[in-house]
Amino acid sequence: MTPEEFRSAGHQLIDWIADYRQAIEQMPVRAQVEPGDVRRNFPTELPATTAAVGELLDELQTIVVPGITQVQHPMHYGWFPSNASLASVLGDIASSGLGTLGISWESCPALTEVETVVCDWMRQLTGLSDAWQGTIHDTASTACLTALMVAREQASDFSQNRGGLQSEPSALVVYSTAEAHSSITKSALLAGYGQDNLRFIDVDPETRAMSVAALRFAIEQDLANGLKPTAIVASVGSTGVTAVDPVAKIAEIANHHNIWLHVDAAMAGSAMLLPECRPLWEGVELADSISWNPHKWMGTILDCSLFYVRNTQLLIRVMSTNPSYLQSSVDDEVIQYRDWGIPLGRRFRALKLWFHLRIDGIEAIRQRLRRDIDNARWFAEQVEATEHWQVLAPVNLQTVCIRHEPPGLNNEALDAHTLRWVNQINQSGDAFMSASQLDGRWMVRVSIGVESTTRKHVEALWQLIQHTVSRSPEK
Ligand SMILES: Cc1ncc(COP(=O)(O)O)c(C=O)c1O
């Protein structure tokens, strides 16, 4: 494709995306397809002929769009918001169009330096001190894995340079809670700690936050048993109920025992753009690493996960490789982001964050976050004020965990009722929420925060829920 052909095809594509975004509200929220439906529409072998972009756009419309659960739909309340602001989409397109190669500072100085600039802007915008330096990872999962690998090496006096964990005399232990995201377990396992050395510390039954007393006890027990407490992952905004672990108190324990503290604020990090929400991560300055995802609630299109550390030298010591073909005369003066994480090649992700911040503006983003918090509080008030409805956890931000508990329905019967009404709504395509378990019983998470979701949509959701439940056989 020549640049001129690209220009014409690109205009068609941008028009198509703009029309698509305008039409989202008329589409079903949940993909209305069965397994295999999308695949069946494709030939089993690549067609011998080439296609014009118009033909592919028709196929996008007729084959791909029906297979998309519309997370940009204003009636999407599932999982967590995964906003993809159009300003950031432009930045992402710019990144693709530039076709840069990020393997060293020299391979694209601008890629490195714009990343440094936007990470520092984001640091300032979330109230972090200049002790932190950041980079952009694809996901919070990668960030947590990186943190746990650095913690492992710090605690084992760089065992990777000897026999690795296999030759360590004491097992290294990681602490988190069962409320933490599944990526924390995955990271601990991938970083070689082993399931036996991952402790889920008890949580407060009300707030679901990590119990500091239980953490202290577990660490002391492990020390007494000759094990090596190595890392704690504190959640600020857990996935299930947005639980917030007490970072300041956890940091005190971590620092006392020289344990690495990683703060996973994948979702709630967006809220730290609001000064009034920052008490939620009070004590964060005492942590060793932090990750959060602008690609969630804030709305910089996936993938864009910020990872901050205080001791970059340690990170570099664990992650660095320096083959001759990547060396240059300025290596002592520049950041090599390949030494701050796992991949060598990186995309120019900073562009989407830059475009998002500069085109939409931080004040508009903040206003939207505040709107969502207000909408969540309003929604929780309606639920609490209605007979036989429960709000099951504190509403710390924009997610409300609810259950309809009609008299006489308990345990399995209550579970069946919950799953029936939520699945009915999800299957209808009118709205989408996530069913999730709390203490082994099903509940429904209403996660408010899609860019286009206004109070009108939240009111419509509450009406839809009540109407659906009123027609349920058990009521
Ligand atoms: C609290 C929390 N941590 C980590 C993650 C993992 O995020 P990612 O998809 O960026 O790996 C999620 C995802 O929803 C999350 O909610």
CSV table of C-alpha atoms and ligand atoms in Angstrom, one decimal:
chain,number,residue,atom,x,y,z
A,1,MET,CA,0.0,0.0,0.0
A,2,THR,CA,1.4,3.4,-1.0
A,3,PRO,CA,1.0,6.5,1.2
A,4,GLU,CA,-1.6,7.8,-1.2
A,5,GLU,CA,-3.6,4.6,-1.1
A,6,PHE,CA,-3.2,4.7,2.7
A,7,ARG,CA,-4.6,8.3,2.8
A,8,SER,CA,-7.8,7.3,1.0
A,9,ALA,CA,-8.3,4.1,2.9
A,10,GLY,CA,-7.5,5.8,6.2
A,11,HIS,CA,-10.2,8.4,5.6
A,12,GLN,CA,-12.7,5.6,5.0
A,13,LEU,CA,-11.5,3.9,8.2
A,14,ILE,CA,-11.8,7.0,10.4
A,15,ASP,CA,-15.2,7.7,9.0
A,16,TRP,CA,-16.2,4.2,9.7
A,17,ILE,CA,-14.9,4.4,13.3
A,18,ALA,CA,-16.7,7.7,13.9
A,19,ASP,CA,-20.0,6.2,12.6
A,20,TYR,CA,-19.5,3.1,14.7
A,21,ARG,CA,-18.9,5.1,17.9
A,22,GLN,CA,-22.0,7.2,17.2
A,23,ALA,CA,-24.1,4.1,16.7
A,24,ILE,CA,-23.0,2.2,19.8
A,25,GLU,CA,-25.9,3.1,22.0
A,26,GLN,CA,-28.3,1.4,19.5
A,27,MET,CA,-26.4,-1.9,19.6
A,28,PRO,CA,-26.8,-4.7,22.1
A,29,VAL,CA,-24.3,-4.4,24.9
A,30,ARG,CA,-23.4,-8.0,25.1
A,31,ALA,CA,-22.2,-9.8,21.9
A,32,GLN,CA,-25.2,-11.7,20.7
A,33,VAL,CA,-23.2,-14.6,19.2
A,34,GLU,CA,-22.7,-18.2,20.1
A,35,PRO,CA,-19.2,-19.8,20.3
A,36,GLY,CA,-17.9,-20.3,16.7
A,37,ASP,CA,-20.4,-17.9,15.1
A,38,VAL,CA,-17.7,-15.3,14.2
A,39,ARG,CA,-15.1,-17.9,13.0
A,40,ARG,CA,-17.7,-19.6,10.8
A,41,ASN,CA,-18.0,-16.4,8.8
A,42,PHE,CA,-14.4,-16.6,7.7
A,43,PRO,CA,-13.1,-18.9,5.0
A,44,THR,CA,-10.9,-21.7,6.4
A,45,GLU,CA,-8.0,-20.6,4.2
A,46,LEU,CA,-6.8,-17.2,3.2
A,47,PRO,CA,-8.6,-16.1,0.0
A,48,ALA,CA,-6.3,-16.0,-3.0
A,49,THR,CA,-7.6,-12.6,-4.0
A,50,THR,CA,-6.8,-9.3,-2.2
A,51,ALA,CA,-9.6,-7.0,-0.9
A,52,ALA,CA,-10.3,-3.3,-1.0
A,53,VAL,CA,-10.6,-1.5,2.3
A,54,GLY,CA,-14.3,-0.9,1.6
A,55,GLU,CA,-14.9,-4.7,1.4
A,56,LEU,CA,-13.1,-5.2,4.7
A,57,LEU,CA,-15.1,-2.4,6.4
A,58,ASP,CA,-18.3,-4.2,5.3
A,59,GLU,CA,-17.0,-7.4,6.9
A,60,LEU,CA,-16.0,-5.5,10.0
A,61,GLN,CA,-19.6,-4.3,10.2
A,62,THR,CA,-21.4,-7.5,9.4
A,63,ILE,CA,-19.0,-10.1,10.9
A,64,VAL,CA,-16.9,-8.5,13.6
A,65,VAL,CA,-19.2,-5.9,15.2
A,66,PRO,CA,-21.8,-8.5,16.2
A,67,GLY,CA,-19.0,-10.4,18.0
A,68,ILE,CA,-18.1,-7.5,20.2
A,69,THR,CA,-19.4,-6.9,23.7
A,70,GLN,CA,-19.7,-3.2,23.6
A,71,VAL,CA,-17.7,-1.9,26.5
A,72,GLN,CA,-17.9,1.6,25.2
A,73,HIS,CA,-21.8,1.4,25.4
A,74,PRO,CA,-23.3,3.7,28.1
A,75,MET,CA,-25.2,0.7,29.5
A,76,HIS,CA,-22.1,-1.3,30.1
A,77,TYR,CA,-21.5,-1.8,33.8
A,78,GLY,CA,-19.5,-5.0,33.7
A,79,TRP,CA,-16.0,-5.8,35.0
A,80,PHE,CA,-14.3,-2.4,35.2
A,81,PRO,CA,-14.6,0.5,32.8
A,82,SER,CA,-12.3,0.0,29.8
A,83,ASN,CA,-12.7,3.4,28.3
A,84,ALA,CA,-11.1,4.1,24.9
A,85,SER,CA,-11.3,7.9,24.5
A,86,LEU,CA,-11.2,8.9,20.9
A,87,ALA,CA,-8.4,11.4,21.6
A,88,SER,CA,-6.2,8.5,22.8
A,89,VAL,CA,-7.3,6.4,19.8
A,90,LEU,CA,-5.8,9.2,17.6
A,91,GLY,CA,-2.5,8.9,19.6
A,92,ASP,CA,-2.6,5.1,19.1
A,93,ILE,CA,-3.1,5.5,15.4
A,94,ALA,CA,-0.2,8.0,15.3
A,95,SER,CA,1.9,5.4,17.1
A,96,SER,CA,1.1,2.8,14.5
A,97,GLY,CA,1.6,5.2,11.6
A,98,LEU,CA,5.0,6.3,12.8
A,99,GLY,CA,6.0,2.6,12.8
A,100,THR,CA,8.8,3.2,15.3
A,101,LEU,CA,11.0,0.6,16.9
A,102,GLY,CA,11.6,0.9,20.6
A,103,ILE,CA,14.5,-1.3,21.5
A,104,SER,CA,17.0,1.3,22.7
A,105,TRP,CA,17.2,5.0,23.1
A,106,GLU,CA,19.0,5.2,19.8
A,107,SER,CA,16.4,3.3,17.9
A,108,CYS,CA,13.9,6.0,18.7
A,109,PRO,CA,15.0,8.8,21.1
A,110,ALA,CA,11.6,10.4,21.0
A,111,LEU,CA,9.8,7.2,22.1
A,112,THR,CA,12.0,7.1,25.2
A,113,GLU,CA,11.8,10.7,26.1
A,114,VAL,CA,8.1,11.2,25.5
A,115,GLU,CA,7.5,8.2,27.7
A,116,THR,CA,9.6,9.8,30.4
A,117,VAL,CA,7.7,13.1,30.1
A,118,VAL,CA,4.2,11.6,30.2
A,119,CYS,CA,5.0,9.3,33.1
A,120,ASP,CA,6.3,12.3,35.0
A,121,TRP,CA,3.2,14.3,34.2
A,122,MET,CA,1.1,11.4,35.4
A,123,ARG,CA,3.2,11.2,38.6
A,124,GLN,CA,2.5,14.9,39.3
A,125,LEU,CA,-1.2,14.6,38.4
A,126,THR,CA,-1.7,11.8,40.9
A,127,GLY,CA,0.2,13.6,43.7
A,128,LEU,CA,3.2,11.3,43.9
A,129,SER,CA,6.6,12.8,44.9
A,130,ASP,CA,9.5,13.1,42.6
A,131,ALA,CA,11.1,10.0,44.3
A,132,TRP,CA,9.2,7.9,41.7
A,133,GLN,CA,10.1,7.2,38.1
A,134,GLY,CA,7.7,5.5,35.8
A,135,THR,CA,7.4,3.5,32.6
A,136,ILE,CA,4.5,2.2,30.6
A,137,HIS,CA,3.8,-1.5,30.5
A,138,ASP,CA,1.1,-3.3,28.5
A,139,THR,CA,-0.9,-4.3,31.6
A,140,ALA,CA,-0.9,-4.3,35.4
A,141,SER,CA,-0.3,-8.1,35.2
A,142,THR,CA,3.1,-7.4,33.6
A,143,ALA,CA,3.8,-4.7,36.2
A,144,CYS,CA,3.1,-7.0,39.1
A,145,LEU,CA,5.2,-9.8,37.6
A,146,THR,CA,8.1,-7.3,37.2
A,147,ALA,CA,7.7,-6.1,40.8
A,148,LEU,CA,7.7,-9.6,42.2
A,149,MET,CA,10.7,-10.6,40.2
A,150,VAL,CA,12.7,-7.6,41.5
A,151,ALA,CA,11.5,-8.4,45.0
A,152,ARG,CA,12.7,-12.0,44.6
A,153,GLU,CA,16.1,-10.8,43.5
A,154,GLN,CA,16.5,-8.3,46.2
A,155,ALA,CA,15.6,-10.8,48.9
A,156,SER,CA,17.8,-13.5,47.5
A,157,ASP,CA,20.9,-11.3,47.0
A,158,PHE,CA,20.4,-11.7,43.2
A,159,SER,CA,20.0,-15.5,43.1
A,160,GLN,CA,19.5,-15.3,39.3
A,161,ASN,CA,23.3,-14.9,39.0
A,162,ARG,CA,23.8,-18.2,40.8
A,163,GLY,CA,21.5,-21.2,40.8
A,164,GLY,CA,18.3,-19.1,40.9
A,165,LEU,CA,15.5,-19.9,43.4
A,166,GLN,CA,16.4,-23.6,43.0
A,167,SER,CA,19.5,-23.1,45.0
A,168,GLU,CA,18.1,-20.9,47.7
A,169,PRO,CA,18.2,-22.3,51.3
A,170,SER,CA,14.9,-20.6,52.4
A,171,ALA,CA,11.7,-20.3,50.5
A,172,LEU,CA,10.7,-16.7,49.7
A,173,VAL,CA,7.1,-15.7,50.7
A,174,VAL,CA,4.6,-13.3,49.1
A,175,TYR,CA,1.6,-11.9,51.0
A,176,SER,CA,-1.7,-10.6,49.6
A,177,THR,CA,-5.4,-11.3,50.1
A,178,ALA,CA,-8.0,-13.4,48.4
A,179,GLU,CA,-9.6,-10.2,47.3
A,180,ALA,CA,-6.6,-9.3,45.2
A,181,HIS,CA,-6.8,-9.7,41.5
A,182,SER,CA,-6.0,-13.1,40.0
A,183,SER,CA,-3.0,-11.6,38.3
A,184,ILE,CA,-1.3,-11.3,41.7
A,185,THR,CA,-1.4,-15.1,42.1
A,186,LYS,CA,-0.4,-15.6,38.5
A,187,SER,CA,2.6,-13.2,39.0
A,188,ALA,CA,3.7,-15.0,42.2
A,189,LEU,CA,3.6,-18.3,40.4
A,190,LEU,CA,5.3,-17.1,37.3
A,191,ALA,CA,8.0,-15.4,39.4
A,192,GLY,CA,8.8,-18.8,40.9
A,193,TYR,CA,7.6,-18.3,44.5
A,194,GLY,CA,5.3,-21.4,44.3
A,195,GLN,CA,1.7,-21.7,45.6
A,196,ASP,CA,2.9,-22.9,49.0
A,197,ASN,CA,4.7,-19.6,49.5
A,198,LEU,CA,1.8,-17.3,48.6
A,199,ARG,CA,-0.2,-16.3,51.7
A,200,PHE,CA,-3.7,-14.9,51.5
A,201,ILE,CA,-4.0,-12.8,54.6
A,202,ASP,CA,-7.4,-12.5,56.3
A,203,VAL,CA,-9.4,-9.4,55.5
A,204,ASP,CA,-11.8,-7.3,57.5
A,205,PRO,CA,-15.2,-8.9,57.1
A,206,GLU,CA,-16.8,-5.4,56.5
A,207,THR,CA,-14.3,-3.6,54.3
A,208,ARG,CA,-12.5,-6.6,52.8
A,209,ALA,CA,-9.2,-4.8,53.4
A,210,MET,CA,-6.1,-6.7,54.5
A,211,SER,CA,-5.9,-7.2,58.3
A,212,VAL,CA,-2.7,-5.7,59.5
A,213,ALA,CA,-2.7,-7.9,62.6
A,214,ALA,CA,-3.0,-11.0,60.5
A,215,LEU,CA,-0.3,-9.8,58.2
A,216,ARG,CA,2.1,-9.2,61.1
A,217,PHE,CA,1.3,-12.6,62.6
A,218,ALA,CA,1.9,-14.4,59.2
A,219,ILE,CA,5.2,-12.7,58.7
A,220,GLU,CA,6.4,-13.6,62.3
A,221,GLN,CA,5.3,-17.2,61.8
A,222,ASP,CA,7.2,-17.5,58.5
A,223,LEU,CA,10.3,-16.0,60.1
A,224,ALA,CA,10.1,-18.4,63.0
A,225,ASN,CA,9.9,-21.2,60.5
A,226,GLY,CA,13.0,-20.1,58.7
A,227,LEU,CA,11.2,-18.7,55.6
A,228,LYS,CA,12.0,-15.4,54.0
A,229,PRO,CA,9.1,-12.8,53.8
A,230,THR,CA,9.9,-11.1,50.5
A,231,ALA,CA,7.0,-9.2,49.0
A,232,ILE,CA,3.6,-7.8,49.9
A,233,VAL,CA,1.0,-6.8,47.2
A,234,ALA,CA,-1.5,-4.3,48.6
A,235,SER,CA,-4.6,-3.7,46.6
A,236,VAL,CA,-6.0,-0.2,46.4
A,237,GLY,CA,-9.3,-0.9,44.8
A,238,SER,CA,-9.7,-4.7,44.6
A,239,THR,CA,-11.5,-6.2,41.6
A,240,GLY,CA,-14.5,-7.8,43.4
A,241,VAL,CA,-15.6,-5.0,45.8
A,242,THR,CA,-13.0,-2.2,45.4
A,243,ALA,CA,-11.5,-3.0,48.8
A,244,VAL,CA,-8.7,-0.8,49.9
A,245,ASP,CA,-5.8,-2.3,51.9
A,246,PRO,CA,-4.3,0.0,54.5
A,247,VAL,CA,-1.2,1.0,52.7
A,248,ALA,CA,0.4,3.1,55.4
A,249,LYS,CA,0.2,0.4,58.1
A,250,ILE,CA,1.3,-2.3,55.6
A,251,ALA,CA,4.3,-0.1,54.5
A,252,GLU,CA,5.4,0.2,58.2
A,253,ILE,CA,5.5,-3.6,58.5
A,254,ALA,CA,7.2,-4.0,55.1
A,255,ASN,CA,9.9,-1.4,55.8
A,256,HIS,CA,10.5,-2.9,59.3
A,257,HIS,CA,11.2,-6.3,57.7
A,258,ASN,CA,12.8,-5.0,54.5
A,259,ILE,CA,9.9,-6.6,52.4
A,260,TRP,CA,9.1,-5.2,49.0
A,261,LEU,CA,5.7,-3.5,48.9
A,262,HIS,CA,3.9,-3.4,45.6
A,263,VAL,CA,0.7,-1.3,45.4
A,264,ASP,CA,-1.8,-2.6,42.8
A,265,ALA,CA,-4.1,0.2,42.0
A,266,ALA,CA,-4.9,-1.0,38.5
A,267,MET,CA,-8.4,0.4,38.6
A,268,ALA,CA,-8.4,2.9,41.5
A,269,GLY,CA,-5.2,4.7,40.2
A,270,SER,CA,-7.5,6.8,38.0
A,271,ALA,CA,-9.2,8.2,41.2
A,272,MET,CA,-5.8,9.4,42.4
A,273,LEU,CA,-6.1,12.1,39.7
A,274,LEU,CA,-8.7,13.6,42.2
A,275,PRO,CA,-7.0,15.1,45.3
A,276,GLU,CA,-10.0,14.2,47.4
A,277,CYS,CA,-9.5,10.5,46.7
A,278,ARG,CA,-5.8,10.3,47.6
A,279,PRO,CA,-6.4,9.4,51.3
A,280,LEU,CA,-7.3,6.0,49.8
A,281,TRP,CA,-3.7,5.3,49.2
A,282,GLU,CA,-2.2,7.2,52.1
A,283,GLY,CA,1.3,5.8,52.8
A,284,VAL,CA,2.0,5.0,49.1
A,285,GLU,CA,5.2,7.0,49.3
A,286,LEU,CA,6.6,4.3,51.5
A,287,ALA,CA,6.0,1.5,48.9
A,288,ASP,CA,8.6,0.2,46.5
A,289,SER,CA,6.4,0.0,43.4
A,290,ILE,CA,3.0,1.0,42.1
A,291,SER,CA,1.0,0.1,39.1
A,292,TRP,CA,-2.2,1.5,37.7
A,293,ASN,CA,-4.0,1.5,34.4
A,294,PRO,CA,-5.0,4.6,32.5
A,295,HIS,CA,-6.6,2.1,30.2
A,296,LYS,CA,-9.4,1.5,32.6
A,297,TRP,CA,-11.5,4.2,34.1
A,298,MET,CA,-9.3,7.2,33.0
A,299,GLY,CA,-9.8,6.1,29.4
A,300,THR,CA,-6.5,5.9,27.6
A,301,ILE,CA,-7.1,3.1,25.2
A,302,LEU,CA,-5.7,-0.3,26.0
A,303,ASP,CA,-2.8,-1.1,26.5
A,304,CYS,CA,-1.5,1.5,28.9
A,305,SER,CA,-0.4,0.5,32.4
A,306,LEU,CA,1.8,2.8,34.5
A,307,PHE,CA,4.5,1.3,36.6
A,308,TYR,CA,6.4,3.4,39.1
A,309,VAL,CA,9.4,2.4,41.2
A,310,ARG,CA,11.7,4.3,43.5
A,311,ASN,CA,14.8,2.4,43.0
A,312,THR,CA,15.4,2.2,39.3
A,313,GLN,CA,18.9,0.9,39.8
A,314,LEU,CA,17.6,-2.2,41.4
A,315,LEU,CA,15.1,-2.7,38.5
A,316,ILE,CA,17.9,-2.3,36.0
A,317,ARG,CA,20.2,-4.7,37.8
A,318,VAL,CA,17.5,-7.4,37.6
A,319,MET,CA,16.2,-6.7,34.1
A,320,SER,CA,19.2,-5.4,32.2
A,321,THR,CA,20.7,-7.1,29.2
A,322,ASN,CA,23.3,-5.3,27.1
A,323,PRO,CA,24.2,-7.2,24.0
A,324,SER,CA,26.8,-5.5,21.8
A,325,TYR,CA,24.3,-4.8,18.9
A,326,LEU,CA,22.2,-2.6,21.2
A,327,GLN,CA,25.1,-0.6,22.7
A,328,SER,CA,25.7,3.1,21.8
A,329,SER,CA,28.0,5.9,22.8
A,330,VAL,CA,25.3,7.7,24.8
A,331,ASP,CA,24.3,4.7,27.0
A,332,ASP,CA,25.5,6.4,30.2
A,333,GLU,CA,23.3,9.4,29.6
A,334,VAL,CA,19.9,7.9,28.6
A,335,ILE,CA,17.1,5.6,29.9
A,336,GLN,CA,16.9,2.2,28.2
A,337,TYR,CA,13.4,1.1,29.0
A,338,ARG,CA,14.2,-2.4,27.9
A,339,ASP,CA,16.0,-2.6,31.2
A,340,TRP,CA,12.9,-1.6,33.2
A,341,GLY,CA,10.8,-4.5,32.2
A,342,ILE,CA,10.5,-7.8,30.3
A,343,PRO,CA,10.1,-7.0,26.5
A,344,LEU,CA,12.9,-5.7,24.4
A,345,GLY,CA,10.7,-4.1,21.6
A,346,ARG,CA,8.1,-1.6,22.7
A,347,ARG,CA,5.4,0.4,21.0
A,348,PHE,CA,5.2,4.2,21.2
A,349,ARG,CA,2.5,3.9,23.9
A,350,ALA,CA,3.2,7.3,25.4
A,351,LEU,CA,1.6,8.9,22.4
A,352,LYS,CA,-1.9,7.8,23.3
A,353,LEU,CA,-1.5,9.1,26.8
A,354,TRP,CA,-0.1,12.4,25.5
A,355,PHE,CA,-2.9,12.9,23.0
A,356,HIS,CA,-5.5,12.0,25.7
A,357,LEU,CA,-4.1,14.5,28.2
A,358,ARG,CA,-3.6,17.3,25.7
A,359,ILE,CA,-6.7,17.0,23.6
A,360,ASP,CA,-9.3,16.1,26.3
A,361,GLY,CA,-7.5,17.9,29.1
A,362,ILE,CA,-7.1,16.8,32.7
A,363,GLU,CA,-9.9,18.9,34.0
A,364,ALA,CA,-12.5,17.2,31.7
A,365,ILE,CA,-11.1,13.8,32.7
A,366,ARG,CA,-11.4,14.8,36.4
A,367,GLN,CA,-14.9,16.0,36.0
A,368,ARG,CA,-16.0,12.8,34.4
A,369,LEU,CA,-14.5,10.7,37.2
A,370,ARG,CA,-16.3,12.9,39.8
A,371,ARG,CA,-19.5,12.4,37.8
A,372,ASP,CA,-19.1,8.6,38.0
A,373,ILE,CA,-18.5,8.7,41.7
A,374,ASP,CA,-21.7,10.7,42.2
A,375,ASN,CA,-23.6,8.4,40.0
A,376,ALA,CA,-22.4,5.4,42.0
A,377,ARG,CA,-23.4,7.0,45.3
A,378,TRP,CA,-26.8,7.9,43.8
A,379,PHE,CA,-27.3,4.3,42.6
A,380,ALA,CA,-26.2,2.8,46.0
A,381,GLU,CA,-28.7,5.1,47.8
A,382,GLN,CA,-31.6,3.8,45.6
A,383,VAL,CA,-30.6,0.2,46.3
A,384,GLU,CA,-30.3,0.8,50.0
A,385,ALA,CA,-33.6,2.6,50.2
A,386,THR,CA,-35.5,-0.3,48.5
A,387,GLU,CA,-37.0,-3.2,50.4
A,388,HIS,CA,-35.1,-6.5,50.1
A,389,TRP,CA,-32.1,-5.0,48.3
A,390,GLN,CA,-28.6,-4.9,49.8
A,391,VAL,CA,-25.5,-3.0,49.0
A,392,LEU,CA,-22.9,-5.6,50.1
A,393,ALA,CA,-19.7,-3.6,50.4
A,394,PRO,CA,-18.6,0.0,51.0
A,395,VAL,CA,-18.8,2.1,47.8
A,396,ASN,CA,-15.3,3.4,47.8
A,397,LEU,CA,-15.4,4.6,44.2
A,398,GLN,CA,-17.7,3.8,41.3
A,399,THR,CA,-18.5,0.1,41.8
A,400,VAL,CA,-21.6,-0.9,43.7
A,401,CYS,CA,-22.0,-4.6,44.8
A,402,ILE,CA,-25.7,-5.5,45.1
A,403,ARG,CA,-28.0,-8.4,45.8
A,404,HIS,CA,-31.8,-8.8,45.8
A,405,GLU,CA,-32.7,-10.9,48.8
A,406,PRO,CA,-36.4,-11.7,48.9
A,407,PRO,CA,-37.7,-13.3,52.1
A,408,GLY,CA,-37.4,-17.1,52.2
A,409,LEU,CA,-34.6,-17.3,49.6
A,410,ASN,CA,-31.3,-18.5,50.9
A,411,ASN,CA,-28.1,-20.2,49.8
A,412,GLU,CA,-28.4,-22.0,46.5
A,413,ALA,CA,-31.9,-20.7,45.9
A,414,LEU,CA,-30.7,-17.2,46.4
A,415,ASP,CA,-27.8,-17.8,44.0
A,416,ALA,CA,-30.1,-19.2,41.4
A,417,HIS,CA,-32.3,-16.1,41.7
A,418,THR,CA,-29.3,-13.7,41.4
A,419,LEU,CA,-27.9,-15.4,38.4
A,420,ARG,CA,-31.3,-15.6,36.8
A,421,TRP,CA,-32.0,-11.9,36.9
A,422,VAL,CA,-28.5,-10.8,35.9
A,423,ASN,CA,-28.2,-13.2,33.1
A,424,GLN,CA,-31.6,-12.2,31.8
A,425,ILE,CA,-30.5,-8.6,31.6
A,426,ASN,CA,-27.2,-9.5,30.1
A,427,GLN,CA,-28.7,-11.7,27.5
A,428,SER,CA,-31.2,-9.1,26.5
A,429,GLY,CA,-28.4,-6.8,25.4
A,430,ASP,CA,-30.1,-3.9,27.2
A,431,ALA,CA,-27.3,-3.6,29.8
A,432,PHE,CA,-24.4,-5.7,31.1
A,433,MET,CA,-23.2,-6.3,34.6
A,434,SER,CA,-20.8,-8.9,36.1
A,435,ALA,CA,-21.9,-11.6,38.4
A,436,SER,CA,-19.3,-12.4,41.0
A,437,GLN,CA,-18.9,-14.3,44.2
A,438,LEU,CA,-18.6,-12.8,47.7
A,439,ASP,CA,-18.1,-15.3,50.5
A,440,GLY,CA,-19.1,-18.1,48.2
A,441,ARG,CA,-22.5,-16.5,47.3
A,442,TRP,CA,-23.3,-14.8,44.0
A,443,MET,CA,-23.8,-11.0,43.8
A,444,VAL,CA,-23.8,-8.5,41.1
A,445,ARG,CA,-21.2,-5.8,40.5
A,446,VAL,CA,-22.5,-2.6,38.9
A,447,SER,CA,-19.3,-0.9,37.8
A,448,ILE,CA,-20.2,2.7,36.6
A,449,GLY,CA,-17.7,4.7,34.6
A,450,VAL,CA,-18.1,4.3,30.8
A,451,GLU,CA,-17.2,7.7,29.2
A,452,SER,CA,-20.8,8.0,27.8
A,453,THR,CA,-22.7,6.8,30.9
A,454,THR,CA,-24.7,9.7,32.3
A,455,ARG,CA,-27.2,9.8,35.3
A,456,LYS,CA,-30.0,9.1,32.7
A,457,HIS,CA,-28.4,5.7,31.9
A,458,VAL,CA,-27.8,4.8,35.6
A,459,GLU,CA,-31.5,5.6,36.3
A,460,ALA,CA,-32.5,3.4,33.3
A,461,LEU,CA,-30.4,0.6,34.7
A,462,TRP,CA,-32.0,0.8,38.1
A,463,GLN,CA,-35.5,0.7,36.5
A,464,LEU,CA,-34.4,-2.2,34.3
A,465,ILE,CA,-33.1,-4.2,37.3
A,466,GLN,CA,-36.3,-3.6,39.3
A,467,HIS,CA,-38.5,-4.5,36.4
A,468,THR,CA,-36.6,-7.7,35.6
A,469,VAL,CA,-36.6,-8.8,39.3
A,470,SER,CA,-40.4,-8.0,39.6
A,471,ARG,CA,-41.0,-10.5,36.8
A,472,SER,CA,-38.8,-13.2,38.3
A,473,PRO,CA,-40.8,-16.3,39.4
A,474,GLU,CA,-39.5,-15.8,43.1
A,475,LYS,CA,-39.6,-12.0,43.3
B,1,LIG,C1,-7.2,-4.6,40.8
B,1,LIG,C2,-6.7,-5.2,39.5
B,1,LIG,N1,-5.4,-5.5,39.4
B,1,LIG,C3,-4.9,-6.0,38.3
B,1,LIG,C4,-5.7,-6.2,37.2
B,1,LIG,C5,-5.1,-6.7,35.9
B,1,LIG,O1,-5.1,-5.7,35.0
B,1,LIG,P1,-4.5,-6.0,33.5
B,1,LIG,O2,-5.6,-6.4,32.7
B,1,LIG,O3,-3.9,-4.6,33.1
B,1,LIG,O4,-3.4,-7.0,33.6
B,1,LIG,C6,-7.1,-5.8,37.2
B,1,LIG,C7,-7.9,-6.0,36.1
B,1,LIG,O5,-9.1,-5.8,36.1
B,1,LIG,C8,-7.6,-5.3,38.5
B,1,LIG,O6,-8.9,-5.0,38.6
